[in-house]
Short mmCIF file of C-alpha atoms in Angstrom, two decimals:
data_model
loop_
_atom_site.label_atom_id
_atom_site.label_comp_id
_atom_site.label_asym_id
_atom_site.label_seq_id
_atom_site.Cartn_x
_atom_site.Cartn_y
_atom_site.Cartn_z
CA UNK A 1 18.80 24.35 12.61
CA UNK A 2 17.71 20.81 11.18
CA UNK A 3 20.89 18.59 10.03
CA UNK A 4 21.02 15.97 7.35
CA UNK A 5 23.13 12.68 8.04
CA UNK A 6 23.96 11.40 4.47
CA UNK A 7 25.30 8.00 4.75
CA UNK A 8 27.46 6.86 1.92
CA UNK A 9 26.46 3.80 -0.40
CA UNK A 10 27.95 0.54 1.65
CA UNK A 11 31.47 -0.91 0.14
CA UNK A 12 31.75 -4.63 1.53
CA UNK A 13 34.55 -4.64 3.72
CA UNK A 14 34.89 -0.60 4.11
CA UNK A 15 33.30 1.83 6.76
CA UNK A 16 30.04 3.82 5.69
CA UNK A 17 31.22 7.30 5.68
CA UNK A 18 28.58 9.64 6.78
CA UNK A 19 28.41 13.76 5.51
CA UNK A 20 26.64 15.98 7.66
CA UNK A 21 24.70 18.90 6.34
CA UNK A 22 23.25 22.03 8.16
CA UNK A 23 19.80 23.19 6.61
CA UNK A 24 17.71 25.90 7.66
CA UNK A 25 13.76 25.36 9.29
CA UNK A 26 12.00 24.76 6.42
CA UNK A 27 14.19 24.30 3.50
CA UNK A 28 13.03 21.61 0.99
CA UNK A 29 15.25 18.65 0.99
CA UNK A 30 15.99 17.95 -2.61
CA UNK A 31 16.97 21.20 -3.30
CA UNK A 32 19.57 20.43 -0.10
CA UNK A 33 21.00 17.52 -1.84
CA UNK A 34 21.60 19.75 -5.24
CA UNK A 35 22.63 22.33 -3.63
CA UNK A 36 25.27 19.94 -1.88
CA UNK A 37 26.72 18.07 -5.47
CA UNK A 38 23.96 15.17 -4.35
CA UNK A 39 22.47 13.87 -8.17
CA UNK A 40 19.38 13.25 -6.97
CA UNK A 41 16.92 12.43 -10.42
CA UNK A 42 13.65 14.43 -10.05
CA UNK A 43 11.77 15.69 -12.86
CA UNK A 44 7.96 16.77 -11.59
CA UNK A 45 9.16 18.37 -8.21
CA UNK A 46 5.08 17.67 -7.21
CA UNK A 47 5.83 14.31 -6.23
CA UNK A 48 3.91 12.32 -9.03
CA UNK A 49 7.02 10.98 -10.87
CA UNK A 50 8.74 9.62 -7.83
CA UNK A 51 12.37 9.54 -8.73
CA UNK A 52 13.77 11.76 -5.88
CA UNK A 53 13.14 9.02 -3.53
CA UNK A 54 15.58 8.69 -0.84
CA UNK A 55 15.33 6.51 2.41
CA UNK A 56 15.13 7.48 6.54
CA UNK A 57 14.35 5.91 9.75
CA UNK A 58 10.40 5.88 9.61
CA UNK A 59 10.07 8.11 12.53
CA UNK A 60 11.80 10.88 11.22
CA UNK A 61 9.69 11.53 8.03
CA UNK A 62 7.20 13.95 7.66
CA UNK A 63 4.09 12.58 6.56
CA UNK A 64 3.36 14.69 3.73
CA UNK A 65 6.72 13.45 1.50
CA UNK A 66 5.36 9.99 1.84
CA UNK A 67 1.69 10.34 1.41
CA UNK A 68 1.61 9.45 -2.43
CA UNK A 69 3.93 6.09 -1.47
CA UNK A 70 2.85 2.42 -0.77
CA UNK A 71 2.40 1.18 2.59
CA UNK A 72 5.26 -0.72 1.92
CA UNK A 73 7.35 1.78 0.75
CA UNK A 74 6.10 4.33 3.82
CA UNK A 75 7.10 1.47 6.55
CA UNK A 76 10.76 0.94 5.20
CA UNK A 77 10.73 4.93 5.39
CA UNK A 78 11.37 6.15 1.64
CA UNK A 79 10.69 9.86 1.26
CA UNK A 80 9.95 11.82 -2.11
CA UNK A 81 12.72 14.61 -1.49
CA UNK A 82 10.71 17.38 -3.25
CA UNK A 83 8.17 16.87 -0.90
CA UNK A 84 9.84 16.84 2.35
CA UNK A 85 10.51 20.46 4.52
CA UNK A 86 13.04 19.88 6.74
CA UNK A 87 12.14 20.52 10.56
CA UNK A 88 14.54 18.44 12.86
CA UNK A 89 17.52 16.16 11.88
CA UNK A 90 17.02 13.46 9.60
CA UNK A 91 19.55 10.14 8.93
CA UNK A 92 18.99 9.66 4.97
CA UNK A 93 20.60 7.40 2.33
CA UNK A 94 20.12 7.78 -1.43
CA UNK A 95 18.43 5.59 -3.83
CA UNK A 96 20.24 2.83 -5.32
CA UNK A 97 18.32 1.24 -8.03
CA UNK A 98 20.89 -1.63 -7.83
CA UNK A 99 19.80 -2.40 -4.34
CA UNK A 100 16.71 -0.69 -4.49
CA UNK A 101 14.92 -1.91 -7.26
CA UNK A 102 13.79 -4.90 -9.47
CA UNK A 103 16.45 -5.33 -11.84
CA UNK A 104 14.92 -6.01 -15.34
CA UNK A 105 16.61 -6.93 -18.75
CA UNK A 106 15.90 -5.38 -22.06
CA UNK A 107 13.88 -7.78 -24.42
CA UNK A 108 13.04 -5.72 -27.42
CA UNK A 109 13.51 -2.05 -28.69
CA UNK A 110 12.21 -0.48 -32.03
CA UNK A 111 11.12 2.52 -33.27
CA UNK A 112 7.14 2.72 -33.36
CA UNK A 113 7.63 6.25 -35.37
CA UNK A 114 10.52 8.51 -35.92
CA UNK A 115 10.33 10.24 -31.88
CA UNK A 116 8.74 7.08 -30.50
CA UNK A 117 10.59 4.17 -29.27
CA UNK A 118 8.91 0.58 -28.23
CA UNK A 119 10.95 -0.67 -24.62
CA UNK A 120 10.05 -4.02 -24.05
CA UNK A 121 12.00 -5.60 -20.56
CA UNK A 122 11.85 -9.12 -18.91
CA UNK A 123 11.53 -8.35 -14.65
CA UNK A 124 13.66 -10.40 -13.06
CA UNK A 125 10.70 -11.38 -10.99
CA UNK A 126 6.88 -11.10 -11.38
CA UNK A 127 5.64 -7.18 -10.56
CA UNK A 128 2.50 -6.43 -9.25
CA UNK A 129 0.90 -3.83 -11.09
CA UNK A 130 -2.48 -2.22 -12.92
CA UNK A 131 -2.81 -1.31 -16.60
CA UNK A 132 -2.69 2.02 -17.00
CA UNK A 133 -0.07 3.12 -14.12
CA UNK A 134 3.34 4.08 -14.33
CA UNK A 135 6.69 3.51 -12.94
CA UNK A 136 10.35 5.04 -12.88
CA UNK A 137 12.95 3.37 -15.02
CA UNK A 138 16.61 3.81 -13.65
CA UNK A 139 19.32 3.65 -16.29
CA UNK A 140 22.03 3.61 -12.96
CA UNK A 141 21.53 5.72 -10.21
CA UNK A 142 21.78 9.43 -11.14
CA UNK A 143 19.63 9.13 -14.46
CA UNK A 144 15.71 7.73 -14.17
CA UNK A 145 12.43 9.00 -15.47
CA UNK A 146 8.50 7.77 -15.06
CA UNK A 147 7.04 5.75 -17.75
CA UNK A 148 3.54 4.49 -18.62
CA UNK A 149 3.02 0.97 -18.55
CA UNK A 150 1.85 0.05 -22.05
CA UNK A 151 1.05 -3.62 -21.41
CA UNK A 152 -1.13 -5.86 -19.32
CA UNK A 153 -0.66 -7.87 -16.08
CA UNK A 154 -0.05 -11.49 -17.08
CA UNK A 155 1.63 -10.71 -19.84
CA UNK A 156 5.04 -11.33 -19.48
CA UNK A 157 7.17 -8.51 -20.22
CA UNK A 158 6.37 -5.10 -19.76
CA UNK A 159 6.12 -2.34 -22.62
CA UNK A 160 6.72 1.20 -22.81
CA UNK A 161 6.37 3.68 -24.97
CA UNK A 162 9.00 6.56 -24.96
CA UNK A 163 9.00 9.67 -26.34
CA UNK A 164 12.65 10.59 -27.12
CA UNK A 165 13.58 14.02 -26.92
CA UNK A 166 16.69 15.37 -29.37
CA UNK A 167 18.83 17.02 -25.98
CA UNK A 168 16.86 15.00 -23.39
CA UNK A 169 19.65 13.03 -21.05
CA UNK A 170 17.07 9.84 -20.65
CA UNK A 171 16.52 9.88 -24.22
CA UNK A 172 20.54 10.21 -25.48
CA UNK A 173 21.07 7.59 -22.63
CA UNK A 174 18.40 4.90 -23.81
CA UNK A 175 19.64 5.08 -27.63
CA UNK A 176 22.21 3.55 -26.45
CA UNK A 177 21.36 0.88 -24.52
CA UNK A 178 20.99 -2.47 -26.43
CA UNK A 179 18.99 -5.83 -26.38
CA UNK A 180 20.02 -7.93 -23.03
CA UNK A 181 21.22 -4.51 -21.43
CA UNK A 182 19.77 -4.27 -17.58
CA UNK A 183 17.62 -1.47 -15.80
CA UNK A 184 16.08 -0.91 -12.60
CA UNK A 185 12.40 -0.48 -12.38
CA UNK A 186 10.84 1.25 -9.53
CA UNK A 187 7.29 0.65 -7.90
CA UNK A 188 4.20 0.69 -10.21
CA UNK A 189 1.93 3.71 -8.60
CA UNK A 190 -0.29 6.24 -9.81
CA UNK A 191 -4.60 6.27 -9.86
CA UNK A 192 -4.67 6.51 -13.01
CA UNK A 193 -6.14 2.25 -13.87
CA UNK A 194 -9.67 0.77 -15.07
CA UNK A 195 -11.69 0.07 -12.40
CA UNK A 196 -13.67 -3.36 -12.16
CA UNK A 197 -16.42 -1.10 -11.01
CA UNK A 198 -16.60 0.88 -14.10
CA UNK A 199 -18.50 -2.21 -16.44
CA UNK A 200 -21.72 -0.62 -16.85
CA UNK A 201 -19.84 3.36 -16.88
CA UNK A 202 -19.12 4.82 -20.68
CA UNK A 203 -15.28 5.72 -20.90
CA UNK A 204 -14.34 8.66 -23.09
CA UNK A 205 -10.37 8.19 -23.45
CA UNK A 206 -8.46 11.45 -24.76
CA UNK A 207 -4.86 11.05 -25.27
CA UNK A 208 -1.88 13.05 -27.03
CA UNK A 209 1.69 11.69 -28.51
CA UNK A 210 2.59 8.87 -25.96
CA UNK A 211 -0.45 9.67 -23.89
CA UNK A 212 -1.60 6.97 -25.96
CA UNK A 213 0.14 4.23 -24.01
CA UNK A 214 -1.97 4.13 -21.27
CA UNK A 215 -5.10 4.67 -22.28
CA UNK A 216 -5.23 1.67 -25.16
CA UNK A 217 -3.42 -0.32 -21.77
CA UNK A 218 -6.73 0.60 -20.02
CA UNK A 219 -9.13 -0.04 -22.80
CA UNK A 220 -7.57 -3.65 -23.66
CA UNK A 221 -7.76 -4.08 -19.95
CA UNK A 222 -11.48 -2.95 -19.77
CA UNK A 223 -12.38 -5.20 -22.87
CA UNK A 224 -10.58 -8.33 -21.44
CA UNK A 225 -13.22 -7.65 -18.16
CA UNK A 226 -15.96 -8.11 -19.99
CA UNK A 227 -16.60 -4.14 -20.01
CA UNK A 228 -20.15 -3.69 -22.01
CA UNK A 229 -20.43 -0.02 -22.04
CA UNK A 230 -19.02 2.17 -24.98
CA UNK A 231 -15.79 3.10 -24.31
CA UNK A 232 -14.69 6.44 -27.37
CA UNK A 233 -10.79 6.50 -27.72
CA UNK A 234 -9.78 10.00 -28.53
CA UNK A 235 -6.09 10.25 -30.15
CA UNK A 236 -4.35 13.41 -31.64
CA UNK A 237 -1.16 12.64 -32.93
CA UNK A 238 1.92 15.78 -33.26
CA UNK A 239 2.22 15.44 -36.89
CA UNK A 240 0.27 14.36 -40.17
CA UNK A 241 1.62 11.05 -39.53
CA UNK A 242 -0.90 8.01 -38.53
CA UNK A 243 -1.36 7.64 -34.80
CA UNK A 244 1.58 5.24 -33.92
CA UNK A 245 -0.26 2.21 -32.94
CA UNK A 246 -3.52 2.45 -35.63
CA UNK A 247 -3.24 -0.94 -37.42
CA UNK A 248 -3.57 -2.75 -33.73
CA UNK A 249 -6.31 -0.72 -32.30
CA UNK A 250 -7.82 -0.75 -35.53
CA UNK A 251 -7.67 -4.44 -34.74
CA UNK A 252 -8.93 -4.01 -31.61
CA UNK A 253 -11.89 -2.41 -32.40
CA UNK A 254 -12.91 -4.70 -35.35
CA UNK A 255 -13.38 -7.68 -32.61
CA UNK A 256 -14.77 -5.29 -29.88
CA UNK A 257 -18.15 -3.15 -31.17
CA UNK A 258 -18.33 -1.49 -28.14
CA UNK A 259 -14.89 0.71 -28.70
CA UNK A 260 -14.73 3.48 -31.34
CA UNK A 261 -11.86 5.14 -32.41
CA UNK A 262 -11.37 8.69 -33.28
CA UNK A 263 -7.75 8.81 -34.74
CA UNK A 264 -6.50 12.58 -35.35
CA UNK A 265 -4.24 15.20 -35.39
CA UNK A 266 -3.46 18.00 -33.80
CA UNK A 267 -4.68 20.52 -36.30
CA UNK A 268 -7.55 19.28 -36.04
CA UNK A 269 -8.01 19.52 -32.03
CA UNK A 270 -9.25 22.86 -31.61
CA UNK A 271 -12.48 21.90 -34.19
CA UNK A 272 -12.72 18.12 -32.43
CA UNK A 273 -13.21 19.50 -28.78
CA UNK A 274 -16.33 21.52 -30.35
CA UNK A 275 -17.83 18.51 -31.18
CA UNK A 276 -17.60 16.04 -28.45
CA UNK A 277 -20.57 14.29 -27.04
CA UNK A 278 -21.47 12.16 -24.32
CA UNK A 279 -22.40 8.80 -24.37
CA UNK A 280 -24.31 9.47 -21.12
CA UNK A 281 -24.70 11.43 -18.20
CA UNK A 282 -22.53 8.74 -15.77
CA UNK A 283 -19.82 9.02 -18.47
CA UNK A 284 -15.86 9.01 -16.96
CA UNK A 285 -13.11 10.89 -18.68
CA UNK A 286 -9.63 9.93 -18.51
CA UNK A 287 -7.05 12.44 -19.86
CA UNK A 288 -3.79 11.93 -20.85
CA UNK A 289 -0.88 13.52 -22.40
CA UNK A 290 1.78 16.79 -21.68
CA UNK A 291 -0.25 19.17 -19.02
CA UNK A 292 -1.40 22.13 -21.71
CA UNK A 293 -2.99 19.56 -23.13
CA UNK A 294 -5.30 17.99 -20.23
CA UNK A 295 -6.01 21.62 -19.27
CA UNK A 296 -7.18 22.17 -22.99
CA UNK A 297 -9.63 19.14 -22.36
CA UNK A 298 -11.21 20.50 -19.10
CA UNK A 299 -13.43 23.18 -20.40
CA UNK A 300 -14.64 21.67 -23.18
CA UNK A 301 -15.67 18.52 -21.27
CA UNK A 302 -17.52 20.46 -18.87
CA UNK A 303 -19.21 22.35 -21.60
CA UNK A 304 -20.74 18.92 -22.64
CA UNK A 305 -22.12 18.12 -19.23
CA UNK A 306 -19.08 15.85 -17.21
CA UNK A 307 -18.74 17.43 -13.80
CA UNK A 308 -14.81 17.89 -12.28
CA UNK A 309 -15.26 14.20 -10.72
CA UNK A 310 -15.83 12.37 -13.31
CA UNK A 311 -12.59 13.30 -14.83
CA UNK A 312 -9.42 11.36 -14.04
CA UNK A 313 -5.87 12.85 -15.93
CA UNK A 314 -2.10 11.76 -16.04
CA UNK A 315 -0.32 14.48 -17.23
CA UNK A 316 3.01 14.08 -18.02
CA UNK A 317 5.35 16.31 -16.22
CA UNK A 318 8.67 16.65 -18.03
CA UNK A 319 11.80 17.83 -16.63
CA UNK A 320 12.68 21.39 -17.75
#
């Protein structure tokens, strides 16, 4: 029977205290930890999201709960708990975004519709990342959640775009928080970028809600690398409202004749899947928004000619 060595956060000056736990052959770690009073933050459980990340000597880790990781993170052994059986005893410590992470201080926040709020935060340091990716935002060390990067490398600060739900803990938490307040920012990760080698490829972009964050990201990243090939962006907003960010893409697309917008709602879907065309055979899709939604996309696509792998989603995987 596999046993867990939980060492306690450090305390200068004070012993590290160190629980062990008895597990049986198989038994997925994170759902150890719960079961033990451990509040380990997970919200996917399929490893995308990246926020049950705890820590173990390298050679104990199996290498499926670190095969969606960095080589950096992989060599200092951090582990995505929902992805990790447990076969043979493992030394762990949790994730301390204090100690952990890149501590980063809130710039701006404001309301970009009623359910939609604007996070703008200052990195303490420079962070490597690619338009379009996302990364886990820790409030303190029990309470984090993936986010879409919104902005662009060399810009400064970093934006995202949150969708706040009325009972969600994340959302309750961050309405709260003020200007000059600090979080903890996690890795940047994910496939889901532009691609220098897409310049000549047409781009069909098909967002939902805050799916939209990413995929302008992408397209202003595309445009500022000299992309020539049509790129379509495809928004359906929830409500009869105006898609959150039309007066910039708008914008965008008056100084850019290669990008068309298609600014919608939701009603009106069901009629716009019917009707979509593509630019050419080599097209790429990228999809993104809550997982019904990319699925919804799928079958129409293929309908119009795009084979599986030439389509690229994020869905966004919320905690139930």
């Amino acid at each position: 029977m596999p046993e867990i060595y939980l060492a306690g956060t450090p305390v200068a000056g004070t012993r590290v205290e160190v629980q062990t736990i008895a597990a049986q052959p198989g038994s997925n770690l994170l759902d150890v930890l719960l079961e033990h009073g451990h509040k380990v933050p997970w919200s996917c459980r399929s490893g995308q999201c990246q926020s049950c990340l705890v820590q173990a000597r390298p050679d104990e880790v199996p290498s499926a709960a670190q095969a969606q990781l960095n080589a950096e993170q992989q060599s200092k052994g951090w582990l995505l708990a929902c992805q990790c059986q447990l076969q043979q005893d493992m030394h762990i410590s949790l994730h301390n975004p204090a100690t952990d992470d890149l501590p980063a201080r809130i710039s701006d926040m404001r309301y970009l519709a009623d359910d939609i709020l604007l996070l703008r935060v200052t990195p303490e340091r420079p962070l490597r990342f690619r338009a379009g990716q996302h990364m886990v935002l820790w409030l303190d060390a029990t309470l984090a959640r993936p986010y879409s990067i919104a902005s662009l490398p060399g810009e400064g600060d970093l934006e995202f775009h949150l969708r706040l739900h009325p009972h969600g803990a994340f959302s309750n938490a961050i309405r709260e928080r003020k200007t000059g307040d600090t979080l903890y920012m996690g890795a940047a990760a994910g496939h889901f970028h532009y691609d220098p080698g897409w310049q000549e490829t047409p781009l069909l972009l098909l967002g939902s809600g805050t799916g939209l964050a990413p995929l302008q990201a992408i397209a202003r990243d595309a445009l500022q690398a000299g992309h020539e090939a049509p790129i379509a962006l495809w928004h359906w907003s929830r409500s009869q409202a105006q898609c959150y960010l039309a007066d910039a893409l708008s914008e965008l697309a008056a100084q850019h004749p290669q990008l068309s917008l298609h600014l919608r709602t939701h009603a009106e879907l069901a009629s716009d899947l019917t009707q979509l065309r593509l630019a050419s055979r080599k097209t790429l899709a990228l999809l993104c928004g809550q997982p019904a939604f990319v699925e919804q996309l799928r079958k129409p696509l293929f309908m119009a000619g795009l084979p599986g792998r030439q389509i690229l989603d994020e869905a966004f995987i919320s905690r139930p």
